[in-house]
Coordinates of C-alpha atoms in Angstrom, one line a residue:
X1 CA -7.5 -5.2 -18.2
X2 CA -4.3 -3.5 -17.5
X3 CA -1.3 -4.9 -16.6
X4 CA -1.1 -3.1 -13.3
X5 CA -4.8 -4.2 -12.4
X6 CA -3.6 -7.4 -12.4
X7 CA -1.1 -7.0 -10.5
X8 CA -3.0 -5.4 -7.8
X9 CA -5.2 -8.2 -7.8
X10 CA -2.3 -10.8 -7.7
X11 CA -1.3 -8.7 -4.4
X12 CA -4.6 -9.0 -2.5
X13 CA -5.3 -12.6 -3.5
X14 CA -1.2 -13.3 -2.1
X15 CA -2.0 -10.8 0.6
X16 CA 0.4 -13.5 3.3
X17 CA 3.4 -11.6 0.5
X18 CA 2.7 -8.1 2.0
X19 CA 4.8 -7.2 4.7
X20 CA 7.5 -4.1 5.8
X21 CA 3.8 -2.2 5.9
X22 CA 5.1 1.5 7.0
X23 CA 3.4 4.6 7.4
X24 CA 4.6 8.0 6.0
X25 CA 2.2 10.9 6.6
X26 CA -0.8 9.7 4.0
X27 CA 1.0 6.9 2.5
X28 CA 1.9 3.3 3.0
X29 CA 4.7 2.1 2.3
X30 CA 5.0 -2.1 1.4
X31 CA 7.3 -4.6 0.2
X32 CA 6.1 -7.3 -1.6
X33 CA 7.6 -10.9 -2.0
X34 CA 10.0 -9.5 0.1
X35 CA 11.7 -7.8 -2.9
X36 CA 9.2 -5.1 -4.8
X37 CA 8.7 -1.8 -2.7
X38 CA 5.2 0.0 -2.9
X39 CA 3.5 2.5 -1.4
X40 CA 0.1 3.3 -1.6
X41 CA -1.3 7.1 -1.0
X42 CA -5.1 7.8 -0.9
X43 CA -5.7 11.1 -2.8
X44 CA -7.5 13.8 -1.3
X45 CA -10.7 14.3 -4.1
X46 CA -12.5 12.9 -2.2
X47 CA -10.7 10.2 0.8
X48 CA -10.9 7.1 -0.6
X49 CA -12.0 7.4 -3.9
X50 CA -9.1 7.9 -6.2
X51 CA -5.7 6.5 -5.3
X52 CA -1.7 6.8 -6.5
X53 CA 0.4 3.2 -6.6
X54 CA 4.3 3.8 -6.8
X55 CA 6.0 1.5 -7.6
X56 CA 9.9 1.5 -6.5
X57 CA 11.9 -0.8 -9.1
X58 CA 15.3 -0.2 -8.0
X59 CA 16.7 -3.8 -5.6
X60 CA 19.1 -1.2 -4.4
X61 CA 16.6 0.5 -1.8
X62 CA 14.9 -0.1 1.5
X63 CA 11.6 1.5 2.5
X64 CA 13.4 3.4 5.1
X65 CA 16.1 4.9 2.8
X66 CA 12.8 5.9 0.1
X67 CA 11.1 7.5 2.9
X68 CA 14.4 9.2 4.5
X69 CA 15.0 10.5 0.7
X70 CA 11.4 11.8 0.9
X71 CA 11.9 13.5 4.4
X72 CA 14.7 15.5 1.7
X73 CA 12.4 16.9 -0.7
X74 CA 15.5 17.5 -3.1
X75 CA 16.6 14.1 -3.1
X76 CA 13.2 12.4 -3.7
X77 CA 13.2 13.3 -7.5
X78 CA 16.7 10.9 -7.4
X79 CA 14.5 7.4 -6.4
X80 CA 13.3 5.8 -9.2
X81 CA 10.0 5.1 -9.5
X82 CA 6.5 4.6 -11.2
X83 CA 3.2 6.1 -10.4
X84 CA -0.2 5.3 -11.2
X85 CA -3.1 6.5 -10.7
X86 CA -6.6 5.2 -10.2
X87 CA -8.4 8.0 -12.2
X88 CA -6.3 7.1 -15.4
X89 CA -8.4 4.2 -15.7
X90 CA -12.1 5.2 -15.9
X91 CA -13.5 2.4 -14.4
X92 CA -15.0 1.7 -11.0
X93 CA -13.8 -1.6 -10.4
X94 CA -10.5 -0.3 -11.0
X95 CA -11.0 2.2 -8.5
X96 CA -12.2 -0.7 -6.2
X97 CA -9.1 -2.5 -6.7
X98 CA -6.9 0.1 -5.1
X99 CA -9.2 1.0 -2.5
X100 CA -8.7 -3.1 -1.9
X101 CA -5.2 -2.8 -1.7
X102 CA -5.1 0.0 0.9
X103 CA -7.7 -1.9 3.3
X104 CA -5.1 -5.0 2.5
X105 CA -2.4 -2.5 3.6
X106 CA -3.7 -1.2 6.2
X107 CA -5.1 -4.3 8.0
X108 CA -1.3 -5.4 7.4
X109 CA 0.6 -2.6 9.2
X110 CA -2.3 -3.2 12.3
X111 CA -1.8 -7.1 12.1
X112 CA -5.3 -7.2 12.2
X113 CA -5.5 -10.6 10.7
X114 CA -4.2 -11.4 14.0
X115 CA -6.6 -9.4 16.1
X116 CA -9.8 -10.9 13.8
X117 CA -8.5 -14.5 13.9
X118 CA -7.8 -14.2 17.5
X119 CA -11.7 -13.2 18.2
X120 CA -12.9 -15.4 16.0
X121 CA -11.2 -18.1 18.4
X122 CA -11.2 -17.4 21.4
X123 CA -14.9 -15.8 21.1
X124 CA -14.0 -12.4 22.7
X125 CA -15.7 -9.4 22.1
X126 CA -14.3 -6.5 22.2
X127 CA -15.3 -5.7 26.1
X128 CA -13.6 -8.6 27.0
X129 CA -10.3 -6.1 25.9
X130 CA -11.3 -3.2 28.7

């Protein structure tokens, strides 16, 4: 398997390492370990079955300077970073992987570990809420 697989995996198994989750039109940006900066963009042949990974390797940057540099389409280019991308590796279980990841992501940036744990508790359904 591919080094990046693995590391995708070691992200959803450590999901409690994900956090900094921001949105940026069809991407999500992440930090992971509180040091590595992701983001996560579902590609649009079809939704949700192919998926780009960046991967921002620089310590120097913040998710909000990346995505400020984005806003500048001219000054994007000057972030370092790698892409990959789920159709490079031909396999459906790797295509699984990322779409893993982006739930991951996604429940992160809508806390919805919270929300789940919290009904799970407490019993609630979700009438209880209107």
């Amino acid at each position: 398997m591919d080094q990046i697989i693995q590391v995708i995996n070691a992200m959803i198994e450590n999901q409690s390492k994900i956090s900094n989750v921001e949105p940026y039109h069809k991407s999500y940006f992440f930090v992971y370990n509180g040091k590595y900066i992701f983001s996560i963009v579902p590609k649009m042949s079809p939704p949700d079955e192919a998926f780009w990974l960046n991967v921002f390797p620089s310590p120097k940057y913040t998710v909000q300077d990346i995505m400020r540099n984005f806003d500048k389409e001219d000054d994007a280019e000057n972030i370092p970073q790698v892409t990959y991308d789920s159709d490079d590796f031909k396999s459906p279980e790797a295509t699984e992987t990322f779409r893993e990841l982006m739930q991951v992501v996604k429940s992160k940036l809508y806390n919805l570990d919270a929300v789940f744990s919290d009904i799970l508790t407490n019993g609630r359904s979700a009438d209880d809420e209107v």
